[in-house]
Amino acid sequence: MTNTTLTTAAGAIDAVKIYGGGDNEVRALDGVTVGFEQGRFTAIMGPSGSGKSTLMHCLAGLDSLTAGSVHIGSVELSTLKDRELTELRRTAVGFIFQAYNLVPTLNALENITLPLLLGGSKGDQEWIDQVIDTVGLRDRLKHRPSELSGGQQQRVAVARALANRPTIIFADEPTGNLDSRTGVEILDFMRRAVRELGQTIVMVTHDPNAASYADRVIFLADGRIVDEMSDPTAERVLDRMKRFGD
Amino acid sequence: MLRLALRSVLARWPRLVLTALAIVASTAFLSGTFVFRDTIERTFDALFADTYGRLDAYVQSPNTVENFFGFEERDRLPSSLLTEVQAVPGVIDAQVDVQGDAVVIGKDGEPIDRPTAPTLGASLTTGEMSVWQLVDGRLPAGGEEMALDSLTAADGGYVLGDEVKVNGDSGSRTFTLVGIVEYDSIISPGNATWALFDPVTAEEYIAKPGFVDAILVRGDGTVSDEVLAQRVQAALDPDVAEVLTSEEITAQTETDVEKSLSFLTVFLGIFSLIALGVGMFVIYNVFSITAAQRQRENALLRALGATRRQVSRSMLIEALVIGIIGSSLGLVGGVALASGVKRLLDALDYVIPARGLVLTQRTVVVTLVAGVLASLVAALGPAIGAGRVPPVAAMNDAALERVGSVRGRVTAATVSALLGVGAIVAVMAGADALLLGLGVALLFAAVLLLGPVLARPIARLLGAPVEAVRGLTGAMARGNVQRNPRRTARTAAPVLIGVALVTGASVFAASIKSQIRESVGDTFAGDYVINSTNGGAVSIAQQFVDELNELPEVGVASGHGFARVADGEGNAALGTVVNPATAGGLLNVEFISGSLAGLTPEGVLISEGFSDREGLGLGDTFAVRLDGERVGLVVQGVYRAKGILRAARIYHRDTFAGSSIATPAGIVSLTRAPGVSDGEFRDVVGAAVDAYGIGELQDKDQFIDSRADIVDRSLAFIYGLLFLSIVIATFGIVVTLLLAVYERRRETGLLRAVGMTRAQVRTTVRWESVLTSVYGAVVGVAMGLVLGYVVLVALRDEGLTKYSVPVGTIAWIILLACLAGVAAAVVPAWRATRIDILDAIAVDG
Ligand SMILES: Nc1ncnc2c1ncn2[C@@H]1O[C@H](COP(=O)(O)OP(=O)(O)OP(=O)(O)O)[C@@H](O)[C@H]1O
Ligand SMILES: [Mg+2]
């Protein structure tokens, strides 16, 4: 266990998350132990309501566990106060959501550098240039989100997640709102960010095709990890998914 | 649909109550004004009904002189009529009634006066017609004795047998206190100080020998009041005296009370309306935002088959609820306000002998109707707009307010501005001053119409320094202000209106002040002034001026008074009354012909303007009415009216010697005798003034300052009332921000998720608020400067030629707007930091 902690970017140990109480009690996470290795692209899959978003929110410090622990890098999140958690999110975590990823009053560049601006730091200009070029947004930097297409907006969101070189990036159905071609584009960026820039990404998805871009797939059902798969292909993932119906 | 509307009202009740606050203040003010007015009116009516109920008939002069603000002042009556009245069959008792100004000087040498209450000297009526009850001692008799009301006696530290100093229009005298009186349970009616004398002394000392104010008549019971009054009238010349029954004089006094209170009501009513208008803006804004936020919900209702009318109606029901909540709270608040004001006045020693607060049906109805109507009218536009939402909007998720065509706005604003400027120019060219109000309203309309167009660039400008200082949070605040310029403009509009009015008032005040400074400096040539106009209504007797002239330290002392005298046609005008023998070197008057020194009691000096208007020239006769008689005065000079000597006529003080008109000096100007030092002069003359008891010795600069200060004091009240609108406007910002915070909860959640701290969230909201209110303040100040200028130009015939901008006051106003912005942001900012990140970023949130 100690070993895993050292080599993983983030992880959870015996994570339990219970919503409500009494008759309404829902065990969204029911003892999840998982680690996400550095420089790897992991997909989380599972039926609706299986606890994927919950796991991610808890890992990212957006929500707290009922029992168990999560860590990012070597930091145990349950020990942190709100201010420290905020600081951690700003510096060590990147986010990509399904929708509503950008601040409408800021232009593309400001959105990309938002976590840095919030922290009052200039960041690593070379790195940011590299990120911008990787996502191919150089000629759109002065545009507001409303002047960008859905795919471009999502690329800005990916760039923002990369901008502060976080320890780990969480993406919750990042391609859920996009057509398949644009979705592929985004997934490609994410894979390149892992391969070429050495990022760690955890992505929740329902799409076996999207999962096939990952290095590893974790399957969740009823709040537990029920399976995992390395170097997935869309067919194998689809096969595995079908078995949930049984 | 009604059920749906009510359900939605219930679901949103906190916001409704908050919105209702926008009209609570104004309706409270409105109802408070009514309650206060009715309470005072009923109290005084009861007082007068009681006073005059003791009489059967009342004899007064038929001649009145119009005073300020439409009040009338009645001429005095020859006292010789008394014997004629007494001889009328059926009259069992007739006594003269005298009332005038007289200040009682306390044992400590300071005049006893209570703020805003009169200092009266009067005849003490005896027998059944008297309202007074002797509580100690006996009735005064003869020129050496007096009585005091018990409150004044206590205030002055006087007991029976004490020598009491009294300063009246005809001089300073000392009387022996022989009686202490009270009026029923009310110790001192009207809270006045009462110095009471026997009728003969009162006539001679308080009025003028030969004149009294009225004759009080009681019948022997054999005939009705009407018959008695007719009989008395038959015995008297109707040009000299008119006789009223007890009922008629009571009614006349009640009308007078009503008239004086109607001034108060109209004045305060205007401020209530301004406040209500500001509140309407707030409601309009809230409903506009709500309509935008509920666009999807409304579109869904429309898609499911609701008619436009149903959608609109459900919003109007909310407005109705807001109106009812707001005006009901306002009504309660108004009663509380009135009782608070009364308590405050009590504490200030201004005891209104009130018998409890009066809440009439009219007050309730007017307040509720005003509040509900204001709310409904304000919500009408947004409600109709909400009904027009196309059903397909249910499928889109952008809840953006449509921005109307900029060109249309600019056109409308330009037309409105041009019409406004046209109206103002017309007034300057001599059109009716009422057009001025229209012109100003049109200018306001133009600015408000332009608001959405102006908001973006102005916010960008104002936001630049904020962004420079606060970095990202500043930039985001600025972005939020700019993102919906229509909303920003609407939110800032109430601030704008309030600030424009405050600024306009302060420009007006500053201009008057600098005018006063200049003209007082120009007009008064003396070294010193004894100023009696700051303390109370009572002026300095000429007798005291004569005494001053005898002091070796004084070069010359001359008293200047003011008299409102009717001309031959009965039209009253204010004139300056001087003593030409002494005034010459002390008043700078620019003469076209004639001179101050050449003025005799049979003559008059008139202003150039008056001369032109009336076609009067040197040697012509100008008639005035003195005690009902036309007296011809010869025009002995024409001068340029300016500064303090703006009055159209200057009279010789002896012109009034034989009449009932008293001409005490409001101001005495003095020069120092050669070789006397400032210190010596102040010692001697100061001591004389202290001994006299009234007035304050000031050098010219002090005098100029004190004249200018009067303006500030009279404006303080108006400032206070106008700030009320700014407070309401601040409420508007609070509600708008709360709605904006709610609307942007996902954005805020996202920002929090990527690492924005709570403090940064707070800062963003705070700066948004400050930028909005400062935007309103900046445009409002600009409007106010124009407003002040327009008012001054309209009044330039009154001698106002200075335009001065009170930079300090304006800086304060802007600072205040910043603070209002910070204060308005407290709750919304707190709400923003409480936003749950997970809720906010949930996809279907
Ligand atoms: N705030 C909450 N209160 C109560 N129950 C909750 C809450 N959030 C999630 N749940 C429950 O927890 C369980 C897991 O939810 P979660 O959102 O993690 O599922 P998911 O795997 O992300 O599903 P989907 O694929 O539909 O997004 C579900 O049964 C859900 O109903
Ligand atoms: Mg989910």
Coordinates of C-alpha atoms in Angstrom, one line a residue, chain B residues 79-471:
Chain B
S79 CA -58.4 99.7 20.0
S80 CA -60.9 102.5 20.1
L81 CA -63.5 100.0 18.8
L82 CA -63.7 98.4 22.2
T83 CA -66.0 100.9 23.7
E84 CA -68.3 100.7 20.7
V85 CA -68.4 97.0 21.0
Q86 CA -69.1 97.1 24.7
A87 CA -72.0 99.4 24.1
V88 CA -73.8 96.9 21.7
P89 CA -77.0 95.5 23.4
G90 CA -76.6 91.9 24.3
V91 CA -72.8 92.1 24.9
I92 CA -72.0 91.2 28.4
D93 CA -68.2 91.2 28.1
A94 CA -65.8 92.5 25.5
Q95 CA -62.0 92.5 25.8
V96 CA -59.1 93.2 23.4
D97 CA -56.8 90.5 22.3
V98 CA -53.2 91.3 21.6
Q99 CA -50.6 88.9 20.4
G100 CA -47.1 89.6 19.2
D101 CA -43.5 88.8 19.5
A102 CA -41.8 89.0 22.9
V103 CA -38.8 87.1 24.1
V104 CA -38.4 86.3 27.8
I105 CA -34.8 86.5 28.9
G106 CA -34.0 83.9 31.5
K107 CA -32.3 84.6 34.7
D108 CA -29.1 83.5 33.1
G109 CA -29.4 86.3 30.6
E110 CA -30.1 83.9 27.7
P111 CA -33.3 84.2 25.7
I112 CA -35.8 81.4 26.4
D113 CA -36.7 79.9 23.1
R114 CA -37.7 76.4 22.0
P115 CA -36.8 75.3 18.5
T116 CA -39.4 76.2 15.9
A117 CA -41.9 77.4 18.5
P118 CA -43.0 81.0 18.7
T119 CA -42.0 83.4 21.5
L120 CA -45.2 85.2 22.2
G121 CA -46.3 88.3 24.2
A122 CA -50.1 88.6 24.7
S123 CA -52.9 90.1 26.6
L124 CA -54.2 88.0 29.4
T125 CA -57.9 87.7 28.9
T126 CA -59.9 87.5 32.1
G127 CA -63.2 85.9 33.1
E128 CA -65.0 83.2 31.2
M129 CA -63.4 84.0 27.9
S130 CA -60.0 83.3 29.2
V131 CA -58.2 80.0 28.4
W132 CA -55.8 80.6 31.2
Q133 CA -56.0 79.4 34.7
L134 CA -54.1 81.1 37.4
V135 CA -52.0 78.5 39.2
D136 CA -50.1 80.9 41.4
G137 CA -50.2 84.5 42.3
R138 CA -52.6 87.0 40.8
L139 CA -53.5 88.6 37.5
P140 CA -51.1 91.3 36.3
A141 CA -52.3 94.8 36.4
G142 CA -50.6 97.9 35.1
G143 CA -47.5 98.5 33.1
E144 CA -45.1 97.0 35.7
E145 CA -46.5 93.5 36.0
M146 CA -46.7 90.4 34.0
A147 CA -47.6 86.7 34.1
L148 CA -45.8 83.7 32.6
D149 CA -46.9 80.3 31.6
S150 CA -45.6 77.8 34.1
L151 CA -43.2 76.1 31.7
T152 CA -41.5 79.3 30.7
A153 CA -41.3 80.4 34.3
A154 CA -39.6 77.1 35.2
D155 CA -37.3 77.4 32.1
G156 CA -36.3 80.9 33.0
G157 CA -35.8 80.0 36.7
Y158 CA -38.4 82.6 37.7
V159 CA -40.7 82.6 40.8
L160 CA -43.3 85.1 41.9
G161 CA -41.9 88.5 42.7
D162 CA -38.9 88.2 40.4
E163 CA -38.0 90.9 37.9
V164 CA -38.4 89.4 34.4
K165 CA -36.7 90.9 31.4
V166 CA -38.7 90.9 28.2
N167 CA -37.5 92.0 24.7
G168 CA -40.3 93.1 22.4
D169 CA -40.5 94.9 19.1
S170 CA -40.7 98.2 20.9
G171 CA -37.8 97.6 23.2
S172 CA -36.5 95.9 26.3
R173 CA -38.3 96.2 29.6
T174 CA -38.4 94.7 33.0
F175 CA -41.6 93.5 34.7
T176 CA -42.5 92.0 38.0
L177 CA -43.7 88.5 37.8
V178 CA -47.0 88.4 39.7
G179 CA -48.8 85.4 38.2
I180 CA -48.2 81.9 36.8
V181 CA -50.8 80.5 34.5
E182 CA -51.6 77.3 32.8
Y183 CA -53.9 76.3 30.0
D184 CA -55.9 73.3 31.2
S185 CA -53.6 70.3 31.2
I186 CA -51.5 71.8 28.5
I187 CA -48.9 73.8 30.2
S188 CA -47.9 75.9 27.3
P189 CA -50.2 75.8 24.2
G190 CA -48.2 75.3 21.0
N191 CA -45.1 75.0 23.1
A192 CA -44.7 78.8 22.8
T193 CA -43.3 80.9 25.5
W194 CA -46.0 83.2 26.8
A195 CA -45.4 86.6 28.3
L196 CA -48.8 87.9 29.5
F197 CA -49.9 91.4 30.4
D198 CA -53.0 93.2 31.2
P199 CA -54.8 94.5 28.0
V200 CA -53.6 98.0 28.2
T201 CA -50.0 97.1 28.7
A202 CA -50.2 94.5 26.0
E203 CA -51.6 97.0 23.6
E204 CA -48.9 99.6 24.3
Y205 CA -45.9 97.2 24.6
I206 CA -46.7 94.2 22.4
A207 CA -48.8 95.8 19.7
K208 CA -48.6 99.5 19.1
P209 CA -50.5 102.1 21.1
G210 CA -54.0 102.4 19.6
F211 CA -53.9 99.0 18.0
V212 CA -55.0 95.5 19.0
D213 CA -55.3 92.2 17.2
A214 CA -58.9 91.4 17.9
I215 CA -61.8 92.0 20.2
L216 CA -63.3 89.1 22.0
V217 CA -67.0 89.3 22.6
R218 CA -69.4 87.4 24.9
G219 CA -73.1 87.7 24.8
D220 CA -75.5 87.7 27.7
G221 CA -77.3 84.7 26.3
T222 CA -80.4 86.5 25.2
V223 CA -79.6 86.2 21.5
S224 CA -77.9 83.7 19.2
D225 CA -74.2 84.1 18.2
E226 CA -75.4 85.0 14.7
V227 CA -77.6 87.8 15.9
L228 CA -75.0 89.1 18.3
A229 CA -72.4 89.2 15.5
Q230 CA -74.8 91.0 13.3
R231 CA -75.5 93.6 16.0
V232 CA -71.8 94.2 16.6
Q233 CA -71.1 94.4 12.9
A234 CA -73.9 97.0 12.5
A235 CA -72.1 99.2 15.1
L236 CA -68.8 99.0 13.3
D237 CA -67.5 100.3 10.0
P238 CA -67.1 97.2 7.7
D239 CA -63.9 98.6 6.2
V240 CA -62.3 98.7 9.6
A241 CA -63.7 95.7 11.3
E242 CA -65.3 92.4 10.5
V243 CA -67.3 90.3 13.0
L244 CA -67.3 86.6 13.1
T245 CA -69.3 84.2 15.2
S246 CA -67.5 81.8 17.5
E247 CA -68.1 79.1 14.9
E248 CA -66.8 81.1 12.1
I249 CA -63.5 82.1 13.8
T250 CA -63.0 78.5 14.7
A251 CA -63.5 77.5 11.1
Q252 CA -61.2 80.2 9.9
T253 CA -58.4 79.2 12.2
E254 CA -58.8 75.6 11.2
T255 CA -58.5 76.6 7.6
D256 CA -55.3 78.4 8.5
V257 CA -53.9 75.4 10.3
E258 CA -54.8 73.2 7.3
K259 CA -53.1 75.7 5.0
S260 CA -49.9 75.8 6.9
L261 CA -49.9 72.0 7.2
S262 CA -50.7 71.5 3.5
F263 CA -47.4 73.1 2.8
L264 CA -45.7 70.5 5.0
T265 CA -47.8 67.7 3.4
V266 CA -47.0 68.8 -0.2
F267 CA -43.4 69.2 0.6
L268 CA -43.1 65.8 2.3
G269 CA -45.5 64.3 -0.2
I270 CA -43.1 65.2 -3.1
F271 CA -40.3 63.4 -1.3
S272 CA -42.5 60.4 -0.7
L273 CA -43.3 60.3 -4.4
I274 CA -39.6 60.6 -5.4
A275 CA -38.9 57.7 -3.0
L276 CA -41.8 55.7 -4.4
G277 CA -40.5 56.4 -8.0
V278 CA -37.1 55.1 -7.0
G279 CA -38.7 52.1 -5.4
M280 CA -40.6 51.4 -8.6
F281 CA -37.4 51.3 -10.5
V282 CA -36.1 48.7 -8.1
I283 CA -39.3 46.6 -8.6
Y284 CA -39.2 47.0 -12.3
N285 CA -35.6 45.9 -12.3
V286 CA -36.3 42.8 -10.2
F287 CA -39.2 41.8 -12.3
S288 CA -37.2 42.2 -15.5
I289 CA -34.4 40.0 -14.2
T290 CA -36.9 37.5 -12.9
A291 CA -38.7 37.4 -16.2
A292 CA -35.3 36.6 -17.9
Q293 CA -34.4 34.0 -15.4
R294 CA -37.8 32.3 -15.7
Q295 CA -37.8 32.5 -19.4
R296 CA -37.5 28.7 -19.8
E297 CA -40.1 28.1 -17.2
N298 CA -42.5 30.5 -18.8
A299 CA -41.8 29.1 -22.2
L300 CA -42.5 25.7 -20.9
L301 CA -45.9 26.9 -19.6
R302 CA -46.6 28.5 -22.9
A303 CA -45.6 25.3 -24.7
L304 CA -47.9 23.3 -22.5
G305 CA -50.8 25.6 -23.5
A306 CA -50.8 28.5 -21.1
T307 CA -51.9 31.8 -22.7
R308 CA -49.8 34.9 -22.8
R309 CA -52.2 36.5 -20.5
Q310 CA -51.9 33.7 -17.9
V311 CA -48.1 34.0 -17.9
S312 CA -48.3 37.8 -17.5
R313 CA -51.0 37.5 -14.9
S314 CA -49.0 35.2 -12.7
M315 CA -46.2 37.8 -12.6
L316 CA -48.7 40.5 -11.8
I317 CA -50.0 38.5 -8.9
E318 CA -46.5 38.5 -7.5
A319 CA -46.4 42.2 -8.0
L320 CA -49.7 42.5 -6.2
V321 CA -48.4 40.5 -3.3
I322 CA -45.2 42.7 -3.2
G323 CA -47.4 45.8 -3.2
I324 CA -49.6 44.6 -0.4
I325 CA -46.7 43.4 1.8
G326 CA -44.7 46.5 1.1
S327 CA -47.4 49.1 1.7
S328 CA -48.7 47.3 4.8
L329 CA -45.3 47.2 6.3
G330 CA -45.0 50.8 5.1
L331 CA -48.2 51.8 6.9
V332 CA -47.0 50.2 10.2
G333 CA -43.6 51.9 9.6
G334 CA -45.3 55.2 9.0
V335 CA -47.1 55.1 12.3
A336 CA -43.9 54.2 14.0
L337 CA -42.1 56.9 12.1
A338 CA -44.6 59.5 13.1
S339 CA -44.5 58.5 16.8
G340 CA -40.7 58.5 16.5
V341 CA -40.8 62.0 15.1
K342 CA -43.1 63.1 17.9
R343 CA -41.0 61.6 20.5
L344 CA -37.9 63.2 19.0
L345 CA -39.7 66.6 19.0
D346 CA -40.7 66.0 22.6
A347 CA -37.1 65.3 23.5
L348 CA -36.1 68.5 21.6
D349 CA -38.5 70.4 23.9
Y350 CA -41.0 71.0 21.1
V351 CA -44.0 69.6 22.9
I352 CA -46.9 69.2 20.5
P353 CA -49.7 68.8 22.9
A354 CA -50.9 65.8 21.0
R355 CA -53.6 63.5 22.1
G356 CA -52.3 60.4 20.5
L357 CA -51.5 59.6 16.9
V358 CA -54.3 59.9 14.4
L359 CA -54.6 57.2 11.8
T360 CA -57.4 58.1 9.4
Q361 CA -59.0 55.9 6.8
R362 CA -57.6 58.1 4.2
T363 CA -54.1 57.5 5.3
V364 CA -54.6 53.7 5.1
V365 CA -56.3 53.8 1.7
V366 CA -53.8 56.3 0.2
T367 CA -50.8 54.3 1.4
L368 CA -52.1 50.9 0.3
V369 CA -53.3 52.2 -3.0
A370 CA -50.0 54.0 -3.7
G371 CA -47.9 51.0 -2.8
V372 CA -49.9 48.5 -4.7
L373 CA -50.3 50.7 -7.7
A374 CA -46.6 51.5 -7.8
S375 CA -45.7 47.8 -7.6
L376 CA -48.2 46.8 -10.3
V377 CA -47.2 49.6 -12.7
A378 CA -43.5 48.8 -12.2
A379 CA -44.1 45.1 -13.0
L380 CA -46.4 45.7 -15.9
G381 CA -43.7 46.0 -18.6
P382 CA -41.7 42.9 -17.5
A383 CA -45.0 40.9 -17.0
I384 CA -46.2 41.7 -20.6
G385 CA -42.7 40.8 -21.8
A386 CA -42.8 37.5 -20.0
G387 CA -46.1 36.7 -21.7
R388 CA -44.5 37.3 -25.1
V389 CA -41.8 34.7 -24.6
P390 CA -41.9 32.2 -27.5
P391 CA -42.6 28.6 -26.5
V392 CA -39.5 27.4 -28.4
A393 CA -37.4 29.3 -25.8
A394 CA -38.1 26.3 -23.6
M395 CA -35.7 24.4 -25.7
N396 CA -32.8 26.9 -25.6
D397 CA -31.0 27.3 -22.4
A398 CA -29.6 30.8 -22.7
A399 CA -31.5 33.0 -20.3
L400 CA -30.3 36.2 -21.8
E401 CA -32.2 39.4 -21.8
R402 CA -32.8 40.7 -25.2
V403 CA -30.9 43.9 -25.8
G404 CA -33.1 46.3 -27.7
S405 CA -31.9 48.1 -30.7
V406 CA -29.2 50.6 -29.7
R407 CA -30.2 52.9 -32.5
G408 CA -33.8 53.1 -31.3
R409 CA -32.6 54.0 -27.9
V410 CA -30.2 56.6 -29.0
T411 CA -32.9 58.1 -31.2
A412 CA -35.5 58.2 -28.4
A413 CA -32.9 59.6 -26.0
T414 CA -31.9 62.3 -28.4
V415 CA -35.5 63.3 -29.1
S416 CA -36.2 63.4 -25.4
A417 CA -33.0 65.3 -24.6
L418 CA -33.8 67.8 -27.4
L419 CA -37.3 68.3 -26.2
G420 CA -36.0 68.7 -22.6
V421 CA -33.4 71.3 -23.6
G422 CA -36.1 73.0 -25.7
A423 CA -38.4 73.3 -22.7
I424 CA -35.6 74.6 -20.5
V425 CA -34.5 77.1 -23.2
A426 CA -38.2 78.2 -23.5
V427 CA -38.3 78.8 -19.7
M428 CA -35.2 80.9 -19.9
A429 CA -36.8 82.9 -22.7
G430 CA -39.7 83.6 -20.4
A431 CA -42.1 80.7 -20.7
D432 CA -43.9 79.3 -17.7
A433 CA -41.6 77.8 -15.0
L434 CA -43.8 74.7 -15.0
L435 CA -42.2 73.8 -18.3
L436 CA -38.9 73.5 -16.4
G437 CA -40.1 70.5 -14.5
L438 CA -41.1 68.9 -17.8
G439 CA -37.7 69.8 -19.3
V440 CA -35.8 68.3 -16.4
A441 CA -38.0 65.1 -16.5
L442 CA -37.3 64.8 -20.2
L443 CA -33.5 65.1 -19.6
F444 CA -33.8 62.4 -16.9
A445 CA -35.7 60.2 -19.3
A446 CA -33.0 60.7 -22.0
V447 CA -30.3 59.7 -19.5
L448 CA -32.2 56.7 -18.4
L449 CA -32.9 55.7 -22.0
L450 CA -29.3 56.0 -22.8
G451 CA -28.4 54.0 -19.7
P452 CA -27.9 50.6 -21.3
V453 CA -25.8 52.3 -24.0
L454 CA -23.7 54.2 -21.5
A455 CA -23.3 51.4 -19.0
R456 CA -20.8 49.4 -20.9
P457 CA -18.3 52.1 -21.8
I458 CA -18.6 53.9 -18.5
A459 CA -18.2 50.6 -16.6
R460 CA -15.2 49.8 -18.7
L461 CA -13.7 53.2 -17.8
L462 CA -14.5 53.0 -14.1
G463 CA -13.4 49.4 -14.0
A464 CA -10.0 50.0 -15.4
P465 CA -8.4 51.2 -12.1
V466 CA -10.2 48.4 -10.2
E467 CA -8.8 45.9 -12.5
A468 CA -5.4 47.4 -12.2
V469 CA -5.6 47.2 -8.4
R470 CA -7.5 44.0 -7.9
G471 CA -6.3 42.0 -10.9

